[in-house]
PDB file of C-alpha atoms in Angstrom:
ATOM      1  CA  UNK A   1       4.804 139.158  52.080  1.00 43.00           C
ATOM      2  CA  UNK A   2       4.946 137.514  55.491  1.00 46.00           C
ATOM      3  CA  UNK A   3       1.530 135.820  55.306  1.00 42.00           C
ATOM      4  CA  UNK A   4       2.645 132.526  53.657  1.00 44.00           C
ATOM      5  CA  UNK A   5       5.338 131.939  56.222  1.00 43.00           C
ATOM      6  CA  UNK A   6       2.885 132.667  59.014  1.00 40.00           C
ATOM      7  CA  UNK A   7       0.364 130.193  57.584  1.00 43.00           C
ATOM      8  CA  UNK A   8       3.053 127.517  57.274  1.00 43.00           C
ATOM      9  CA  UNK A   9       4.123 128.040  60.871  1.00 46.00           C
ATOM     10  CA  UNK A  10       0.605 127.675  62.184  1.00 44.00           C
ATOM     11  CA  UNK A  11      -0.380 124.584  60.150  1.00 48.00           C
ATOM     12  CA  UNK A  12       1.520 121.925  62.209  1.00 47.00           C
ATOM     13  CA  UNK A  13       0.030 123.302  65.447  1.00 54.00           C
ATOM     14  CA  UNK A  14      -3.495 123.096  64.047  1.00 74.00           C
ATOM     15  CA  UNK A  15      -2.895 119.496  62.928  1.00 89.00           C
ATOM     16  CA  UNK A  16      -1.678 118.173  66.275  1.00 89.00           C
ATOM     17  CA  UNK A  17      -4.567 119.932  68.012  1.00 91.00           C
ATOM     18  CA  UNK A  18      -7.016 118.206  65.654  1.00 92.00           C
ATOM     19  CA  UNK A  19      -5.330 114.883  66.344  1.00 94.00           C
ATOM     20  CA  UNK A  20      -5.501 115.491  70.101  1.00 94.00           C
ATOM     21  CA  UNK A  21      -9.234 116.191  69.871  1.00 93.00           C
ATOM     22  CA  UNK A  22      -9.780 113.041  67.815  1.00 93.00           C
ATOM     23  CA  UNK A  23      -7.912 110.929  70.392  1.00 95.00           C
ATOM     24  CA  UNK A  24      -9.815 112.625  73.204  1.00 93.00           C
ATOM     25  CA  UNK A  25     -13.081 111.614  71.645  1.00 91.00           C
ATOM     26  CA  UNK A  26     -11.877 108.026  71.185  1.00 92.00           C
ATOM     27  CA  UNK A  27     -10.847 107.889  74.843  1.00 92.00           C
ATOM     28  CA  UNK A  28     -14.130 109.323  76.110  1.00 88.00           C
ATOM     29  CA  UNK A  29     -16.144 106.985  73.828  1.00 86.00           C
ATOM     30  CA  UNK A  30     -14.114 104.015  75.136  1.00 87.00           C
ATOM     31  CA  UNK A  31     -12.760 103.275  71.670  1.00 91.00           C
ATOM     32  CA  UNK A  32      -9.460 103.511  73.481  1.00 91.00           C
ATOM     33  CA  UNK A  33      -9.994 101.876  76.860  1.00 90.00           C
ATOM     34  CA  UNK A  34      -8.347 103.022  80.136  1.00 89.00           C
ATOM     35  CA  UNK A  35      -5.106 101.090  80.586  1.00 91.00           C
ATOM     36  CA  UNK A  36      -4.762 100.243  76.912  1.00 94.00           C
ATOM     37  CA  UNK A  37      -1.588 100.768  74.928  1.00 95.00           C
ATOM     38  CA  UNK A  38      -1.779 103.364  72.182  1.00 95.00           C
ATOM     39  CA  UNK A  39      -0.515 101.824  68.963  1.00 94.00           C
ATOM     40  CA  UNK A  40       1.184 104.783  67.225  1.00 93.00           C
ATOM     41  CA  UNK A  41       1.859 102.953  64.001  1.00 93.00           C
ATOM     42  CA  UNK A  42      -1.774 101.903  63.673  1.00 93.00           C
ATOM     43  CA  UNK A  43      -3.039 105.419  64.479  1.00 92.00           C
ATOM     44  CA  UNK A  44      -0.784 107.162  62.016  1.00 93.00           C
ATOM     45  CA  UNK A  45      -2.045 104.808  59.283  1.00 93.00           C
ATOM     46  CA  UNK A  46      -5.688 105.303  60.273  1.00 91.00           C
ATOM     47  CA  UNK A  47      -5.388 109.091  60.456  1.00 90.00           C
ATOM     48  CA  UNK A  48      -3.076 109.464  57.467  1.00 91.00           C
ATOM     49  CA  UNK A  49      -0.481 111.484  59.365  1.00 92.00           C
ATOM     50  CA  UNK A  50       3.158 111.242  60.347  1.00 91.00           C
ATOM     51  CA  UNK A  51       4.471 110.358  63.793  1.00 91.00           C
ATOM     52  CA  UNK A  52       5.333 113.993  64.622  1.00 92.00           C
ATOM     53  CA  UNK A  53       1.806 115.451  65.030  1.00 93.00           C
ATOM     54  CA  UNK A  54       0.653 112.248  66.764  1.00 94.00           C
ATOM     55  CA  UNK A  55       3.417 112.497  69.347  1.00 93.00           C
ATOM     56  CA  UNK A  56       2.724 116.195  69.861  1.00 94.00           C
ATOM     57  CA  UNK A  57      -0.948 115.328  70.391  1.00 95.00           C
ATOM     58  CA  UNK A  58       0.002 112.639  72.916  1.00 95.00           C
ATOM     59  CA  UNK A  59       2.027 115.211  74.847  1.00 94.00           C
ATOM     60  CA  UNK A  60      -1.052 117.463  75.069  1.00 93.00           C
ATOM     61  CA  UNK A  61      -3.168 114.559  76.367  1.00 94.00           C
ATOM     62  CA  UNK A  62      -0.422 113.628  78.830  1.00 94.00           C
ATOM     63  CA  UNK A  63      -0.514 117.113  80.292  1.00 91.00           C
ATOM     64  CA  UNK A  64      -4.293 116.805  80.613  1.00 90.00           C
ATOM     65  CA  UNK A  65      -3.856 113.497  82.457  1.00 90.00           C
ATOM     66  CA  UNK A  66      -5.654 111.444  79.832  1.00 93.00           C
ATOM     67  CA  UNK A  67      -2.529 109.676  78.639  1.00 94.00           C
ATOM     68  CA  UNK A  68       0.419 108.253  80.601  1.00 94.00           C
ATOM     69  CA  UNK A  69       3.847 108.086  78.952  1.00 93.00           C
ATOM     70  CA  UNK A  70       6.017 105.142  80.018  1.00 92.00           C
ATOM     71  CA  UNK A  71       9.736 105.010  79.294  1.00 88.00           C
ATOM     72  CA  UNK A  72      10.573 102.545  76.493  1.00 86.00           C
ATOM     73  CA  UNK A  73       6.962 101.334  76.496  1.00 90.00           C
ATOM     74  CA  UNK A  74       5.101 104.156  74.816  1.00 92.00           C
ATOM     75  CA  UNK A  75       1.810 105.851  75.610  1.00 94.00           C
ATOM     76  CA  UNK A  76      -1.121 104.348  77.500  1.00 95.00           C
ATOM     77  CA  UNK A  77      -4.620 105.617  78.205  1.00 94.00           C
ATOM     78  CA  UNK A  78      -4.576 106.621  81.885  1.00 92.00           C
ATOM     79  CA  UNK A  79      -6.304 104.189  84.214  1.00 90.00           C
ATOM     80  CA  UNK A  80      -7.691 105.760  87.384  1.00 88.00           C
ATOM     81  CA  UNK A  81      -7.112 104.099  90.739  1.00 89.00           C
ATOM     82  CA  UNK A  82      -9.625 104.414  93.593  1.00 89.00           C
ATOM     83  CA  UNK A  83      -7.319 107.013  95.153  1.00 92.00           C
ATOM     84  CA  UNK A  84      -7.302 109.007  91.883  1.00 91.00           C
ATOM     85  CA  UNK A  85     -11.104 109.026  91.865  1.00 90.00           C
ATOM     86  CA  UNK A  86     -11.314 110.204  95.475  1.00 93.00           C
ATOM     87  CA  UNK A  87      -8.760 112.969  94.858  1.00 94.00           C
ATOM     88  CA  UNK A  88     -10.571 114.259  91.755  1.00 93.00           C
ATOM     89  CA  UNK A  89     -13.956 114.266  93.476  1.00 94.00           C
ATOM     90  CA  UNK A  90     -12.418 116.063  96.495  1.00 96.00           C
ATOM     91  CA  UNK A  91     -11.066 118.877  94.373  1.00 96.00           C
ATOM     92  CA  UNK A  92     -14.229 119.172  92.294  1.00 96.00           C
ATOM     93  CA  UNK A  93     -16.290 119.349  95.482  1.00 97.00           C
ATOM     94  CA  UNK A  94     -14.131 122.177  96.868  1.00 97.00           C
ATOM     95  CA  UNK A  95     -14.166 124.284  93.737  1.00 97.00           C
ATOM     96  CA  UNK A  96     -17.714 123.739  92.544  1.00 98.00           C
ATOM     97  CA  UNK A  97     -19.228 124.191  95.977  1.00 98.00           C
ATOM     98  CA  UNK A  98     -17.391 127.491  96.220  1.00 98.00           C
ATOM     99  CA  UNK A  99     -18.721 128.436  92.772  1.00 98.00           C
ATOM    100  CA  UNK A 100     -22.267 127.481  93.760  1.00 98.00           C
ATOM    101  CA  UNK A 101     -22.098 129.895  96.713  1.00 98.00           C
ATOM    102  CA  UNK A 102     -20.842 132.691  94.469  1.00 98.00           C
ATOM    103  CA  UNK A 103     -23.642 132.099  91.988  1.00 98.00           C
ATOM    104  CA  UNK A 104     -26.338 132.096  94.654  1.00 98.00           C
ATOM    105  CA  UNK A 105     -25.098 135.442  95.968  1.00 98.00           C
ATOM    106  CA  UNK A 106     -24.172 137.235  92.765  1.00 98.00           C
ATOM    107  CA  UNK A 107     -25.858 135.773  89.646  1.00 98.00           C
ATOM    108  CA  UNK A 108     -28.271 137.875  87.620  1.00 98.00           C
ATOM    109  CA  UNK A 109     -31.859 136.760  87.033  1.00 98.00           C
ATOM    110  CA  UNK A 110     -30.839 135.930  83.451  1.00 98.00           C
ATOM    111  CA  UNK A 111     -27.998 133.722  84.758  1.00 98.00           C
ATOM    112  CA  UNK A 112     -30.328 131.823  87.005  1.00 98.00           C
ATOM    113  CA  UNK A 113     -32.834 131.437  84.147  1.00 98.00           C
ATOM    114  CA  UNK A 114     -30.079 129.695  82.115  1.00 98.00           C
ATOM    115  CA  UNK A 115     -29.417 127.251  84.925  1.00 98.00           C
ATOM    116  CA  UNK A 116     -33.178 126.707  85.337  1.00 98.00           C
ATOM    117  CA  UNK A 117     -33.414 125.848  81.647  1.00 98.00           C
ATOM    118  CA  UNK A 118     -30.653 123.252  81.934  1.00 98.00           C
ATOM    119  CA  UNK A 119     -32.223 121.851  85.092  1.00 98.00           C
ATOM    120  CA  UNK A 120     -35.541 121.504  83.299  1.00 98.00           C
ATOM    121  CA  UNK A 121     -33.799 119.483  80.586  1.00 97.00           C
ATOM    122  CA  UNK A 122     -32.377 117.223  83.297  1.00 97.00           C
ATOM    123  CA  UNK A 123     -35.929 116.631  84.527  1.00 97.00           C
ATOM    124  CA  UNK A 124     -36.954 115.469  81.054  1.00 97.00           C
ATOM    125  CA  UNK A 125     -33.835 113.373  80.389  1.00 96.00           C
ATOM    126  CA  UNK A 126     -33.478 111.513  83.708  1.00 93.00           C
ATOM    127  CA  UNK A 127     -34.276 108.188  82.028  1.00 91.00           C
ATOM    128  CA  UNK A 128     -32.053 108.843  78.988  1.00 92.00           C
ATOM    129  CA  UNK A 129     -28.616 108.305  80.492  1.00 87.00           C
ATOM    130  CA  UNK A 130     -26.429 109.677  77.732  1.00 87.00           C
ATOM    131  CA  UNK A 131     -28.500 112.857  77.372  1.00 93.00           C
ATOM    132  CA  UNK A 132     -28.692 113.281  81.114  1.00 93.00           C
ATOM    133  CA  UNK A 133     -24.939 112.844  81.400  1.00 89.00           C
ATOM    134  CA  UNK A 134     -24.298 115.571  78.818  1.00 91.00           C
ATOM    135  CA  UNK A 135     -26.808 117.993  80.256  1.00 96.00           C
ATOM    136  CA  UNK A 136     -25.555 117.421  83.768  1.00 94.00           C
ATOM    137  CA  UNK A 137     -22.076 118.380  82.641  1.00 93.00           C
ATOM    138  CA  UNK A 138     -23.437 121.421  80.801  1.00 96.00           C
ATOM    139  CA  UNK A 139     -25.207 122.555  83.989  1.00 98.00           C
ATOM    140  CA  UNK A 140     -21.988 122.337  86.044  1.00 97.00           C
ATOM    141  CA  UNK A 141     -19.950 124.091  83.360  1.00 96.00           C
ATOM    142  CA  UNK A 142     -22.517 126.914  83.009  1.00 98.00           C
ATOM    143  CA  UNK A 143     -22.568 127.369  86.796  1.00 98.00           C
ATOM    144  CA  UNK A 144     -18.771 127.822  86.703  1.00 98.00           C
ATOM    145  CA  UNK A 145     -19.006 130.297  83.792  1.00 98.00           C
ATOM    146  CA  UNK A 146     -21.546 132.364  85.735  1.00 98.00           C
ATOM    147  CA  UNK A 147     -19.356 132.271  88.848  1.00 98.00           C
ATOM    148  CA  UNK A 148     -16.710 133.978  86.732  1.00 95.00           C
ATOM    149  CA  UNK A 149     -13.320 132.718  87.952  1.00 95.00           C
ATOM    150  CA  UNK A 150     -11.470 131.644  84.778  1.00 95.00           C
ATOM    151  CA  UNK A 151      -8.707 129.872  86.709  1.00 96.00           C
ATOM    152  CA  UNK A 152     -11.245 127.777  88.547  1.00 96.00           C
ATOM    153  CA  UNK A 153     -13.001 127.057  85.266  1.00 96.00           C
ATOM    154  CA  UNK A 154      -9.771 125.793  83.706  1.00 93.00           C
ATOM    155  CA  UNK A 155      -8.851 123.554  86.624  1.00 94.00           C
ATOM    156  CA  UNK A 156     -12.331 122.041  86.759  1.00 95.00           C
ATOM    157  CA  UNK A 157     -12.401 121.525  83.003  1.00 92.00           C
ATOM    158  CA  UNK A 158      -9.161 119.515  83.211  1.00 90.00           C
ATOM    159  CA  UNK A 159     -10.426 117.509  86.205  1.00 93.00           C
ATOM    160  CA  UNK A 160     -13.698 116.735  84.438  1.00 91.00           C
ATOM    161  CA  UNK A 161     -11.746 115.342  81.489  1.00 89.00           C
ATOM    162  CA  UNK A 162      -9.883 112.992  83.795  1.00 89.00           C
ATOM    163  CA  UNK A 163     -13.075 112.033  85.586  1.00 87.00           C
ATOM    164  CA  UNK A 164     -14.441 110.636  82.320  1.00 85.00           C
ATOM    165  CA  UNK A 165     -11.722 107.958  82.516  1.00 86.00           C
ATOM    166  CA  UNK A 166     -13.391 106.461  85.555  1.00 79.00           C
ATOM    167  CA  UNK A 167     -14.932 103.104  84.588  1.00 62.00           C
ATOM    168  CA  UNK A 168     -17.374 103.385  87.477  1.00 55.00           C
ATOM    169  CA  UNK A 169     -18.577 106.944  87.011  1.00 63.00           C
ATOM    170  CA  UNK A 170     -21.346 107.664  89.511  1.00 64.00           C
ATOM    171  CA  UNK A 171     -23.997 108.319  86.841  1.00 64.00           C
ATOM    172  CA  UNK A 172     -23.487 104.813  85.467  1.00 65.00           C
ATOM    173  CA  UNK A 173     -24.814 103.290  88.701  1.00 73.00           C
ATOM    174  CA  UNK A 174     -28.436 102.105  88.697  1.00 75.00           C
ATOM    175  CA  UNK A 175     -30.659 104.709  90.339  1.00 83.00           C
ATOM    176  CA  UNK A 176     -27.937 107.369  90.589  1.00 87.00           C
ATOM    177  CA  UNK A 177     -29.407 109.695  87.911  1.00 89.00           C
ATOM    178  CA  UNK A 178     -32.635 109.965  89.923  1.00 94.00           C
ATOM    179  CA  UNK A 179     -30.682 110.660  93.106  1.00 94.00           C
ATOM    180  CA  UNK A 180     -28.555 113.232  91.268  1.00 94.00           C
ATOM    181  CA  UNK A 181     -31.717 114.933  89.928  1.00 96.00           C
ATOM    182  CA  UNK A 182     -33.119 115.241  93.441  1.00 97.00           C
ATOM    183  CA  UNK A 183     -29.846 116.834  94.536  1.00 97.00           C
ATOM    184  CA  UNK A 184     -30.065 119.269  91.588  1.00 98.00           C
ATOM    185  CA  UNK A 185     -33.616 120.210  92.592  1.00 98.00           C
ATOM    186  CA  UNK A 186     -32.433 121.142  96.066  1.00 98.00           C
ATOM    187  CA  UNK A 187     -29.491 123.069  94.608  1.00 98.00           C
ATOM    188  CA  UNK A 188     -31.741 125.069  92.260  1.00 98.00           C
ATOM    189  CA  UNK A 189     -33.959 125.864  95.254  1.00 98.00           C
ATOM    190  CA  UNK A 190     -30.926 127.318  97.093  1.00 98.00           C
ATOM    191  CA  UNK A 191     -29.639 129.194  94.041  1.00 98.00           C
ATOM    192  CA  UNK A 192     -33.001 130.803  93.218  1.00 98.00           C
ATOM    193  CA  UNK A 193     -33.413 131.856  96.840  1.00 98.00           C
ATOM    194  CA  UNK A 194     -29.966 133.417  96.938  1.00 98.00           C
ATOM    195  CA  UNK A 195     -28.886 131.213  99.848  1.00 98.00           C
ATOM    196  CA  UNK A 196     -25.126 131.005  99.322  1.00 98.00           C
ATOM    197  CA  UNK A 197     -24.358 128.926 102.415  1.00 98.00           C
ATOM    198  CA  UNK A 198     -27.026 126.360 101.515  1.00 98.00           C
ATOM    199  CA  UNK A 199     -25.937 126.203  97.865  1.00 98.00           C
ATOM    200  CA  UNK A 200     -22.307 125.591  98.956  1.00 98.00           C
ATOM    201  CA  UNK A 201     -23.351 122.834 101.354  1.00 98.00           C
ATOM    202  CA  UNK A 202     -25.657 121.129  98.821  1.00 98.00           C
ATOM    203  CA  UNK A 203     -23.069 121.133  96.047  1.00 98.00           C
ATOM    204  CA  UNK A 204     -20.509 119.618  98.418  1.00 98.00           C
ATOM    205  CA  UNK A 205     -23.010 116.896  99.359  1.00 97.00           C
ATOM    206  CA  UNK A 206     -23.752 116.336  95.681  1.00 96.00           C
ATOM    207  CA  UNK A 207     -20.100 115.416  95.047  1.00 95.00           C
ATOM    208  CA  UNK A 208     -19.842 113.395  98.253  1.00 95.00           C
ATOM    209  CA  UNK A 209     -22.824 111.314  97.118  1.00 93.00           C
ATOM    210  CA  UNK A 210     -21.361 111.046  93.612  1.00 91.00           C
ATOM    211  CA  UNK A 211     -18.135 109.669  95.033  1.00 90.00           C
ATOM    212  CA  UNK A 212     -19.965 107.190  97.195  1.00 89.00           C
ATOM    213  CA  UNK A 213     -21.831 105.945  94.141  1.00 86.00           C
ATOM    214  CA  UNK A 214     -18.684 105.776  91.978  1.00 81.00           C
ATOM    215  CA  UNK A 215     -16.754 103.869  94.664  1.00 75.00           C
ATOM    216  CA  UNK A 216     -19.601 101.533  95.566  1.00 63.00           C
TER     217      UNK A 216
END
């Protein structure tokens, strides 16, 4: 007897989550550019929804840092400053270098084989930027999953969303994918040899180099 009411209660939540995901994709694909005003009236017409789920979706994206809400001006796609970029890279370097050390010391042979498989894909995709970009992210995410700290995973996932707002992402720079691949080769060497200190140091250098490329 209670099922219909439960379904009704859950439906609005599912809708705003779907809208949030759609807007996320538009932001990451640069259909909504960093710094641009989000036209709520236009979006509700395009998506065939009311203002309520759209505004709930915008709140979700604001918490993630992808959208900035301005009083009496509405919602804007967040535009990252050079300081924002440095701060995000700094935090990613701290957490992912720590994770790399954990993986080198504690990962199973099967775990390392998964990372090796992703690395081998990077080797093949180094001249296919969009594929390389996606596989690179998958490698970093899988390393965090193997490291096993769910709080670290959540923080890094949110930071990586924000990092996609950067107009000058390091992998967009000419020659950076090849440099990044060389850094991944060294990291895989450290991981497969169970050298936690080296893996930590190499991952930190990987992010330092990425920041230098993004800021250059």
